[in-house]
Amino acid sequence: MTMDLSFISVGWLCFFILFAAAVCAAAYLLLQEGAKGKERQQLLQEAAAAAAADACNIDPPIKEIEEYEELRRQLFELLLQQQQVQPDEEYPAEAAAAAATNSSSSSSNSSSSSSSRYIPWQQRLLSPEEKKKLKTKLIRRALRNIPRWVYISAASSSKYRLYRCGLLQQQAWSSFAAAQEELNKELYYIKQEANYIETNWGDVILRDAVLLHRLGETQKQRNKLQQQQQQQQQQQQQQQQQQEAAAKADRTEQTKHNNHHKKKQ
């Protein structure tokens, strides 16, 4: 009988241990599911925010791109009309490659004469005023690319995370990746053009553009703060004027009342 009771006690003890383990496992799974649910909710919020931000942050600055290319084309066509350049010199990188190919099969004299031909026409033939105009257009183009450069650089890792978790569609990820590739080409082109206009300018043009962008954002914040302060001052002045008008009206009313009372006396 004692052995039976001992056996039953051990059985119940094992049952309770297994039951407690099952409860703990269930609680752990619930906590895990809760954490995954929160993480998924956070990812969904990130996906929604990313989709909204993409609409205005990854588009190239068409206006500034077209303005630079138009001025560049006009300057080159003017030199072409003056017979100072050849048609194949418009893009110095291609011209330099052609010159290198030709020089390998030419004499040393012709090689030295042809090599000078492929100094970028922007450096060789533009007047200081024309060069200044072209530089201004290029720095504006670079400056307008900075906001999307900042956004794409910051969003790249989170976009990939959303895509990997299945919360970003293939089409959306492909669109973002294409925008990233297009931006890289655009920034490379800007640095290349900067070197054509002025030696070694390509090394610093993007840094200069970032600095100008930060200065512009700082100025915007200052202007916004000044506007808020002006609005507060105007509101305070209006409140003061209203209080003064109300006090004046009270004094006028009190004076009328006193005069009326004196007449009765």
PDB file of C-alpha atoms in Angstrom:
ATOM      1  CA  MET A   1       0.000   0.000   0.000  1.00  0.00           C
ATOM      2  CA  THR A   2       2.854   2.313   0.883  1.00  0.00           C
ATOM      3  CA  MET A   3       4.553   1.540  -2.424  1.00  0.00           C
ATOM      4  CA  ASP A   4       1.327   2.333  -4.274  1.00  0.00           C
ATOM      5  CA  LEU A   5       1.076   5.713  -2.543  1.00  0.00           C
ATOM      6  CA  SER A   6       4.719   6.423  -3.303  1.00  0.00           C
ATOM      7  CA  PHE A   7       4.179   5.469  -6.924  1.00  0.00           C
ATOM      8  CA  ILE A   8       1.107   7.727  -7.140  1.00  0.00           C
ATOM      9  CA  SER A   9       2.977  10.630  -5.505  1.00  0.00           C
ATOM     10  CA  VAL A  10       5.860  10.286  -7.945  1.00  0.00           C
ATOM     11  CA  GLY A  11       3.381  10.129 -10.803  1.00  0.00           C
ATOM     12  CA  TRP A  12       1.623  13.292  -9.690  1.00  0.00           C
ATOM     13  CA  LEU A  13       4.974  15.004  -9.203  1.00  0.00           C
ATOM     14  CA  CYS A  14       6.030  14.109 -12.739  1.00  0.00           C
ATOM     15  CA  PHE A  15       2.671  15.294 -14.013  1.00  0.00           C
ATOM     16  CA  PHE A  16       3.018  18.654 -12.290  1.00  0.00           C
ATOM     17  CA  ILE A  17       6.584  19.056 -13.559  1.00  0.00           C
ATOM     18  CA  LEU A  18       5.493  18.319 -17.119  1.00  0.00           C
ATOM     19  CA  PHE A  19       2.486  20.602 -16.729  1.00  0.00           C
ATOM     20  CA  ALA A  20       4.672  23.444 -15.424  1.00  0.00           C
ATOM     21  CA  ALA A  21       7.129  22.916 -18.277  1.00  0.00           C
ATOM     22  CA  ALA A  22       4.274  23.032 -20.782  1.00  0.00           C
ATOM     23  CA  VAL A  23       2.932  26.246 -19.236  1.00  0.00           C
ATOM     24  CA  CYS A  24       6.389  27.830 -19.322  1.00  0.00           C
ATOM     25  CA  ALA A  25       6.866  26.763 -22.936  1.00  0.00           C
ATOM     26  CA  ALA A  26       3.473  28.168 -23.882  1.00  0.00           C
ATOM     27  CA  ALA A  27       4.252  31.431 -22.098  1.00  0.00           C
ATOM     28  CA  TYR A  28       7.605  31.620 -23.869  1.00  0.00           C
ATOM     29  CA  LEU A  29       5.953  31.023 -27.234  1.00  0.00           C
ATOM     30  CA  LEU A  30       3.346  33.682 -26.485  1.00  0.00           C
ATOM     31  CA  LEU A  31       6.064  36.150 -25.561  1.00  0.00           C
ATOM     32  CA  GLN A  32       7.942  35.275 -28.729  1.00  0.00           C
ATOM     33  CA  GLU A  33       4.814  35.721 -30.803  1.00  0.00           C
ATOM     34  CA  GLY A  34       4.149  39.026 -29.067  1.00  0.00           C
ATOM     35  CA  ALA A  35       7.669  40.213 -29.802  1.00  0.00           C
ATOM     36  CA  LYS A  36       7.360  39.083 -33.403  1.00  0.00           C
ATOM     37  CA  GLY A  37       4.004  40.827 -33.639  1.00  0.00           C
ATOM     38  CA  LYS A  38       5.491  44.067 -32.342  1.00  0.00           C
ATOM     39  CA  GLU A  39       8.442  43.718 -34.690  1.00  0.00           C
ATOM     40  CA  ARG A  40       6.116  43.015 -37.603  1.00  0.00           C
ATOM     41  CA  GLN A  41       3.967  46.007 -36.678  1.00  0.00           C
ATOM     42  CA  GLN A  42       7.083  48.162 -36.557  1.00  0.00           C
ATOM     43  CA  LEU A  43       8.181  46.846 -39.934  1.00  0.00           C
ATOM     44  CA  LEU A  44       4.749  47.573 -41.392  1.00  0.00           C
ATOM     45  CA  GLN A  45       4.951  51.122 -40.082  1.00  0.00           C
ATOM     46  CA  GLU A  46       8.420  51.469 -41.589  1.00  0.00           C
ATOM     47  CA  ALA A  47       7.132  50.143 -44.902  1.00  0.00           C
ATOM     48  CA  ALA A  48       4.264  52.641 -44.941  1.00  0.00           C
ATOM     49  CA  ALA A  49       6.577  55.513 -44.034  1.00  0.00           C
ATOM     50  CA  ALA A  50       9.109  54.421 -46.630  1.00  0.00           C
ATOM     51  CA  ALA A  51       6.468  54.223 -49.345  1.00  0.00           C
ATOM     52  CA  ALA A  52       5.260  57.731 -48.526  1.00  0.00           C
ATOM     53  CA  ALA A  53       8.791  59.131 -48.417  1.00  0.00           C
ATOM     54  CA  ASP A  54       9.817  57.527 -51.711  1.00  0.00           C
ATOM     55  CA  ALA A  55       7.241  59.566 -53.590  1.00  0.00           C
ATOM     56  CA  CYS A  56       9.190  62.774 -53.060  1.00  0.00           C
ATOM     57  CA  ASN A  57      12.741  61.738 -52.133  1.00  0.00           C
ATOM     58  CA  ILE A  58      14.149  59.590 -54.935  1.00  0.00           C
ATOM     59  CA  ASP A  59      13.183  61.563 -58.015  1.00  0.00           C
ATOM     60  CA  PRO A  60      16.142  63.140 -59.868  1.00  0.00           C
ATOM     61  CA  PRO A  61      16.308  66.955 -60.156  1.00  0.00           C
ATOM     62  CA  ILE A  62      15.136  67.121 -63.769  1.00  0.00           C
ATOM     63  CA  LYS A  63      15.131  70.923 -63.955  1.00  0.00           C
ATOM     64  CA  GLU A  64      18.735  71.356 -62.790  1.00  0.00           C
ATOM     65  CA  ILE A  65      19.939  68.450 -64.943  1.00  0.00           C
ATOM     66  CA  GLU A  66      18.341  69.898 -68.070  1.00  0.00           C
ATOM     67  CA  GLU A  67      19.610  73.412 -67.337  1.00  0.00           C
ATOM     68  CA  TYR A  68      23.204  72.213 -66.989  1.00  0.00           C
ATOM     69  CA  GLU A  69      23.066  70.004 -70.072  1.00  0.00           C
ATOM     70  CA  GLU A  70      21.485  72.800 -72.136  1.00  0.00           C
ATOM     71  CA  LEU A  71      24.203  75.310 -71.196  1.00  0.00           C
ATOM     72  CA  ARG A  72      26.900  72.702 -71.792  1.00  0.00           C
ATOM     73  CA  ARG A  73      25.473  71.933 -75.233  1.00  0.00           C
ATOM     74  CA  GLN A  74      25.206  75.624 -76.161  1.00  0.00           C
ATOM     75  CA  LEU A  75      28.814  76.318 -75.197  1.00  0.00           C
ATOM     76  CA  PHE A  76      30.114  73.321 -77.108  1.00  0.00           C
ATOM     77  CA  GLU A  77      28.076  74.146 -80.217  1.00  0.00           C
ATOM     78  CA  LEU A  78      29.448  77.686 -80.150  1.00  0.00           C
ATOM     79  CA  LEU A  79      32.998  76.340 -80.086  1.00  0.00           C
ATOM     80  CA  LEU A  80      32.067  73.903 -82.825  1.00  0.00           C
ATOM     81  CA  GLN A  81      30.796  76.733 -85.024  1.00  0.00           C
ATOM     82  CA  GLN A  82      34.049  78.587 -84.411  1.00  0.00           C
ATOM     83  CA  GLN A  83      35.925  75.424 -85.471  1.00  0.00           C
ATOM     84  CA  GLN A  84      37.807  75.314 -82.181  1.00  0.00           C
ATOM     85  CA  VAL A  85      36.693  71.755 -81.410  1.00  0.00           C
ATOM     86  CA  GLN A  86      35.787  68.571 -83.231  1.00  0.00           C
ATOM     87  CA  PRO A  87      32.412  66.816 -82.753  1.00  0.00           C
ATOM     88  CA  ASP A  88      34.050  63.852 -81.010  1.00  0.00           C
ATOM     89  CA  GLU A  89      35.483  66.128 -78.296  1.00  0.00           C
ATOM     90  CA  GLU A  90      32.133  66.847 -76.656  1.00  0.00           C
ATOM     91  CA  TYR A  91      32.661  64.170 -74.011  1.00  0.00           C
ATOM     92  CA  PRO A  92      36.327  64.307 -72.925  1.00  0.00           C
ATOM     93  CA  ALA A  93      36.423  60.787 -71.456  1.00  0.00           C
ATOM     94  CA  GLU A  94      35.505  59.250 -74.812  1.00  0.00           C
ATOM     95  CA  ALA A  95      37.859  61.615 -76.622  1.00  0.00           C
ATOM     96  CA  ALA A  96      40.726  60.731 -74.294  1.00  0.00           C
ATOM     97  CA  ALA A  97      40.118  57.014 -74.855  1.00  0.00           C
ATOM     98  CA  ALA A  98      40.163  57.554 -78.615  1.00  0.00           C
ATOM     99  CA  ALA A  99      43.348  59.608 -78.297  1.00  0.00           C
ATOM    100  CA  ALA A 100      45.039  56.851 -76.314  1.00  0.00           C
ATOM    101  CA  THR A 101      44.102  54.310 -78.974  1.00  0.00           C
ATOM    102  CA  ASN A 102      45.349  56.518 -81.788  1.00  0.00           C
ATOM    103  CA  SER A 103      48.573  57.432 -80.019  1.00  0.00           C
ATOM    104  CA  SER A 104      49.587  53.778 -79.704  1.00  0.00           C
ATOM    105  CA  SER A 105      49.847  53.528 -83.493  1.00  0.00           C
ATOM    106  CA  SER A 106      51.215  57.007 -84.247  1.00  0.00           C
ATOM    107  CA  SER A 107      54.641  58.603 -84.046  1.00  0.00           C
ATOM    108  CA  SER A 108      55.861  60.380 -80.911  1.00  0.00           C
ATOM    109  CA  ASN A 109      55.412  63.824 -82.515  1.00  0.00           C
ATOM    110  CA  SER A 110      51.858  63.241 -83.600  1.00  0.00           C
ATOM    111  CA  SER A 111      51.178  61.630 -80.251  1.00  0.00           C
ATOM    112  CA  SER A 112      52.280  64.710 -78.344  1.00  0.00           C
ATOM    113  CA  SER A 113      50.235  66.998 -80.589  1.00  0.00           C
ATOM    114  CA  SER A 114      47.105  64.860 -80.347  1.00  0.00           C
ATOM    115  CA  SER A 115      47.387  64.501 -76.576  1.00  0.00           C
ATOM    116  CA  SER A 116      47.026  68.271 -76.118  1.00  0.00           C
ATOM    117  CA  ARG A 117      43.865  68.148 -78.217  1.00  0.00           C
ATOM    118  CA  TYR A 118      42.090  66.113 -75.556  1.00  0.00           C
ATOM    119  CA  ILE A 119      42.589  68.437 -72.654  1.00  0.00           C
ATOM    120  CA  PRO A 120      38.914  69.007 -71.736  1.00  0.00           C
ATOM    121  CA  TRP A 121      37.466  71.770 -73.858  1.00  0.00           C
ATOM    122  CA  GLN A 122      35.821  73.220 -70.757  1.00  0.00           C
ATOM    123  CA  GLN A 123      39.285  74.037 -69.359  1.00  0.00           C
ATOM    124  CA  ARG A 124      40.986  74.829 -72.632  1.00  0.00           C
ATOM    125  CA  LEU A 125      38.572  77.067 -74.500  1.00  0.00           C
ATOM    126  CA  LEU A 126      35.930  78.560 -72.230  1.00  0.00           C
ATOM    127  CA  SER A 127      36.242  82.150 -71.087  1.00  0.00           C
ATOM    128  CA  PRO A 128      36.287  82.810 -67.325  1.00  0.00           C
ATOM    129  CA  GLU A 129      32.698  84.081 -67.519  1.00  0.00           C
ATOM    130  CA  GLU A 130      31.487  81.017 -69.451  1.00  0.00           C
ATOM    131  CA  LYS A 131      33.306  78.711 -67.057  1.00  0.00           C
ATOM    132  CA  LYS A 132      31.717  80.486 -64.091  1.00  0.00           C
ATOM    133  CA  LYS A 133      28.227  80.016 -65.553  1.00  0.00           C
ATOM    134  CA  LEU A 134      28.878  76.326 -66.179  1.00  0.00           C
ATOM    135  CA  LYS A 135      30.265  75.849 -62.656  1.00  0.00           C
ATOM    136  CA  THR A 136      27.210  77.552 -61.184  1.00  0.00           C
ATOM    137  CA  LYS A 137      24.850  75.242 -63.067  1.00  0.00           C
ATOM    138  CA  LEU A 138      26.824  72.171 -62.026  1.00  0.00           C
ATOM    139  CA  ILE A 139      26.960  73.058 -58.325  1.00  0.00           C
ATOM    140  CA  ARG A 140      23.205  73.701 -58.401  1.00  0.00           C
ATOM    141  CA  ARG A 141      22.724  70.281 -59.964  1.00  0.00           C
ATOM    142  CA  ALA A 142      24.905  68.710 -57.275  1.00  0.00           C
ATOM    143  CA  LEU A 143      23.110  70.610 -54.520  1.00  0.00           C
ATOM    144  CA  ARG A 144      19.666  69.436 -55.662  1.00  0.00           C
ATOM    145  CA  ASN A 145      20.897  65.822 -55.566  1.00  0.00           C
ATOM    146  CA  ILE A 146      21.970  66.021 -51.915  1.00  0.00           C
ATOM    147  CA  PRO A 147      18.507  65.506 -50.304  1.00  0.00           C
ATOM    148  CA  ARG A 148      17.863  62.261 -52.184  1.00  0.00           C
ATOM    149  CA  TRP A 149      21.470  61.175 -51.624  1.00  0.00           C
ATOM    150  CA  VAL A 150      20.959  61.615 -47.882  1.00  0.00           C
ATOM    151  CA  TYR A 151      17.595  59.816 -47.997  1.00  0.00           C
ATOM    152  CA  ILE A 152      18.729  56.877 -50.146  1.00  0.00           C
ATOM    153  CA  SER A 153      21.892  56.384 -48.076  1.00  0.00           C
ATOM    154  CA  ALA A 154      19.891  56.360 -44.840  1.00  0.00           C
ATOM    155  CA  ALA A 155      17.042  54.199 -46.172  1.00  0.00           C
ATOM    156  CA  SER A 156      19.122  51.556 -47.936  1.00  0.00           C
ATOM    157  CA  SER A 157      19.568  49.188 -44.974  1.00  0.00           C
ATOM    158  CA  SER A 158      15.970  49.506 -43.741  1.00  0.00           C
ATOM    159  CA  LYS A 159      14.643  48.958 -47.271  1.00  0.00           C
ATOM    160  CA  TYR A 160      16.639  45.763 -47.599  1.00  0.00           C
ATOM    161  CA  ARG A 161      15.408  44.640 -44.171  1.00  0.00           C
ATOM    162  CA  LEU A 162      11.792  45.158 -45.235  1.00  0.00           C
ATOM    163  CA  TYR A 163      12.412  43.355 -48.521  1.00  0.00           C
ATOM    164  CA  ARG A 164      14.114  40.429 -46.786  1.00  0.00           C
ATOM    165  CA  CYS A 165      11.171  40.094 -44.360  1.00  0.00           C
ATOM    166  CA  GLY A 166       8.682  40.065 -47.230  1.00  0.00           C
ATOM    167  CA  LEU A 167       7.158  43.430 -46.312  1.00  0.00           C
ATOM    168  CA  LEU A 168       8.449  45.204 -49.402  1.00  0.00           C
ATOM    169  CA  GLN A 169       7.310  43.969 -52.781  1.00  0.00           C
ATOM    170  CA  GLN A 170       9.822  42.963 -55.428  1.00  0.00           C
ATOM    171  CA  GLN A 171       8.689  45.820 -57.656  1.00  0.00           C
ATOM    172  CA  ALA A 172       9.191  48.395 -54.891  1.00  0.00           C
ATOM    173  CA  TRP A 173      12.628  47.024 -54.019  1.00  0.00           C
ATOM    174  CA  SER A 174      13.653  46.953 -57.681  1.00  0.00           C
ATOM    175  CA  SER A 175      12.480  50.544 -58.071  1.00  0.00           C
ATOM    176  CA  PHE A 176      14.514  51.641 -55.054  1.00  0.00           C
ATOM    177  CA  ALA A 177      17.589  49.729 -56.232  1.00  0.00           C
ATOM    178  CA  ALA A 178      17.265  51.331 -59.677  1.00  0.00           C
ATOM    179  CA  ALA A 179      17.020  54.782 -58.081  1.00  0.00           C
ATOM    180  CA  GLN A 180      20.128  54.017 -56.034  1.00  0.00           C
ATOM    181  CA  GLU A 181      22.042  52.941 -59.139  1.00  0.00           C
ATOM    182  CA  GLU A 182      20.859  56.002 -61.075  1.00  0.00           C
ATOM    183  CA  LEU A 183      21.965  58.263 -58.216  1.00  0.00           C
ATOM    184  CA  ASN A 184      25.434  56.691 -58.154  1.00  0.00           C
ATOM    185  CA  LYS A 185      25.785  57.318 -61.887  1.00  0.00           C
ATOM    186  CA  GLU A 186      24.577  60.888 -61.454  1.00  0.00           C
ATOM    187  CA  LEU A 187      27.083  61.615 -58.673  1.00  0.00           C
ATOM    188  CA  TYR A 188      29.908  60.064 -60.696  1.00  0.00           C
ATOM    189  CA  TYR A 189      28.939  62.174 -63.710  1.00  0.00           C
ATOM    190  CA  ILE A 190      28.894  65.339 -61.588  1.00  0.00           C
ATOM    191  CA  LYS A 191      32.396  64.641 -60.247  1.00  0.00           C
ATOM    192  CA  GLN A 192      33.624  63.857 -63.748  1.00  0.00           C
ATOM    193  CA  GLU A 193      32.179  67.075 -65.182  1.00  0.00           C
ATOM    194  CA  ALA A 194      33.667  69.052 -62.300  1.00  0.00           C
ATOM    195  CA  ASN A 195      37.131  67.741 -63.171  1.00  0.00           C
ATOM    196  CA  TYR A 196      36.598  68.728 -66.803  1.00  0.00           C
ATOM    197  CA  ILE A 197      35.740  72.292 -65.803  1.00  0.00           C
ATOM    198  CA  GLU A 198      38.476  72.685 -63.200  1.00  0.00           C
ATOM    199  CA  THR A 199      41.289  70.314 -62.307  1.00  0.00           C
ATOM    200  CA  ASN A 200      40.637  68.402 -59.046  1.00  0.00           C
ATOM    201  CA  TRP A 201      37.279  70.106 -58.486  1.00  0.00           C
ATOM    202  CA  GLY A 202      35.641  66.694 -58.718  1.00  0.00           C
ATOM    203  CA  ASP A 203      37.368  65.713 -55.479  1.00  0.00           C
ATOM    204  CA  VAL A 204      35.482  68.343 -53.472  1.00  0.00           C
ATOM    205  CA  ILE A 205      32.315  69.305 -55.367  1.00  0.00           C
ATOM    206  CA  LEU A 206      30.055  66.886 -53.488  1.00  0.00           C
ATOM    207  CA  ARG A 207      31.536  67.935 -50.159  1.00  0.00           C
ATOM    208  CA  ASP A 208      30.904  71.568 -51.105  1.00  0.00           C
ATOM    209  CA  ALA A 209      27.331  70.702 -52.096  1.00  0.00           C
ATOM    210  CA  VAL A 210      26.705  68.944 -48.762  1.00  0.00           C
ATOM    211  CA  LEU A 211      28.045  71.988 -46.911  1.00  0.00           C
ATOM    212  CA  LEU A 212      25.792  74.311 -48.913  1.00  0.00           C
ATOM    213  CA  HIS A 213      22.830  72.019 -48.257  1.00  0.00           C
ATOM    214  CA  ARG A 214      23.457  72.070 -44.500  1.00  0.00           C
ATOM    215  CA  LEU A 215      23.850  75.841 -44.516  1.00  0.00           C
ATOM    216  CA  GLY A 216      20.587  76.124 -46.433  1.00  0.00           C
ATOM    217  CA  GLU A 217      18.761  73.861 -43.983  1.00  0.00           C
ATOM    218  CA  THR A 218      20.156  75.838 -41.057  1.00  0.00           C
ATOM    219  CA  GLN A 219      18.982  79.069 -42.648  1.00  0.00           C
ATOM    220  CA  LYS A 220      15.523  77.575 -43.191  1.00  0.00           C
ATOM    221  CA  GLN A 221      15.318  76.669 -39.517  1.00  0.00           C
ATOM    222  CA  ARG A 222      16.404  80.169 -38.547  1.00  0.00           C
ATOM    223  CA  ASN A 223      13.815  81.721 -40.846  1.00  0.00           C
ATOM    224  CA  LYS A 224      11.140  79.425 -39.442  1.00  0.00           C
ATOM    225  CA  LEU A 225      12.106  80.357 -35.884  1.00  0.00           C
ATOM    226  CA  GLN A 226      12.071  84.059 -36.757  1.00  0.00           C
ATOM    227  CA  GLN A 227       8.621  83.715 -38.324  1.00  0.00           C
ATOM    228  CA  GLN A 228       7.335  81.970 -35.202  1.00  0.00           C
ATOM    229  CA  GLN A 229       8.797  84.707 -33.007  1.00  0.00           C
ATOM    230  CA  GLN A 230       7.258  87.403 -35.206  1.00  0.00           C
ATOM    231  CA  GLN A 231       3.872  85.679 -35.053  1.00  0.00           C
ATOM    232  CA  GLN A 232       4.121  85.455 -31.269  1.00  0.00           C
ATOM    233  CA  GLN A 233       5.039  89.148 -31.060  1.00  0.00           C
ATOM    234  CA  GLN A 234       2.121  90.067 -33.318  1.00  0.00           C
ATOM    235  CA  GLN A 235      -0.250  87.987 -31.209  1.00  0.00           C
ATOM    236  CA  GLN A 236       1.054  89.623 -28.032  1.00  0.00           C
ATOM    237  CA  GLN A 237       0.664  93.081 -29.587  1.00  0.00           C
ATOM    238  CA  GLN A 238      -2.879  92.265 -30.678  1.00  0.00           C
ATOM    239  CA  GLN A 239      -3.736  90.995 -27.199  1.00  0.00           C
ATOM    240  CA  GLN A 240      -2.218  94.115 -25.642  1.00  0.00           C
ATOM    241  CA  GLN A 241      -4.136  96.361 -28.036  1.00  0.00           C
ATOM    242  CA  GLN A 242      -7.361  94.504 -27.272  1.00  0.00           C
ATOM    243  CA  GLN A 243      -6.730  94.841 -23.538  1.00  0.00           C
ATOM    244  CA  GLU A 244      -5.967  98.556 -23.908  1.00  0.00           C
ATOM    245  CA  ALA A 245      -9.092  99.061 -26.024  1.00  0.00           C
ATOM    246  CA  ALA A 246     -11.207  97.205 -23.470  1.00  0.00           C
ATOM    247  CA  ALA A 247      -9.717  99.257 -20.626  1.00  0.00           C
ATOM    248  CA  LYS A 248     -10.345 102.475 -22.546  1.00  0.00           C
ATOM    249  CA  ALA A 249     -13.930 101.445 -23.203  1.00  0.00           C
ATOM    250  CA  ASP A 250     -14.393 100.712 -19.499  1.00  0.00           C
ATOM    251  CA  ARG A 251     -12.997 104.122 -18.547  1.00  0.00           C
ATOM    252  CA  THR A 252     -15.255 105.837 -21.080  1.00  0.00           C
ATOM    253  CA  GLU A 253     -18.260 103.983 -19.780  1.00  0.00           C
ATOM    254  CA  GLN A 254     -17.321 104.827 -16.209  1.00  0.00           C
ATOM    255  CA  THR A 255     -16.913 108.516 -17.103  1.00  0.00           C
ATOM    256  CA  LYS A 256     -20.342 108.581 -18.752  1.00  0.00           C
ATOM    257  CA  HIS A 257     -21.847 106.932 -15.721  1.00  0.00           C
ATOM    258  CA  ASN A 258     -20.237 109.450 -13.370  1.00  0.00           C
ATOM    259  CA  ASN A 259     -21.374 112.410 -15.492  1.00  0.00           C
ATOM    260  CA  HIS A 260     -24.902 111.064 -15.635  1.00  0.00           C
ATOM    261  CA  HIS A 261     -24.904 110.622 -11.863  1.00  0.00           C
ATOM    262  CA  LYS A 262     -23.693 114.207 -11.308  1.00  0.00           C
ATOM    263  CA  LYS A 263     -26.462 115.610 -13.529  1.00  0.00           C
ATOM    264  CA  LYS A 264     -29.071 113.824 -11.459  1.00  0.00           C
ATOM    265  CA  GLN A 265     -27.666 115.350  -8.305  1.00  0.00           C
TER     266      GLN A 265
END
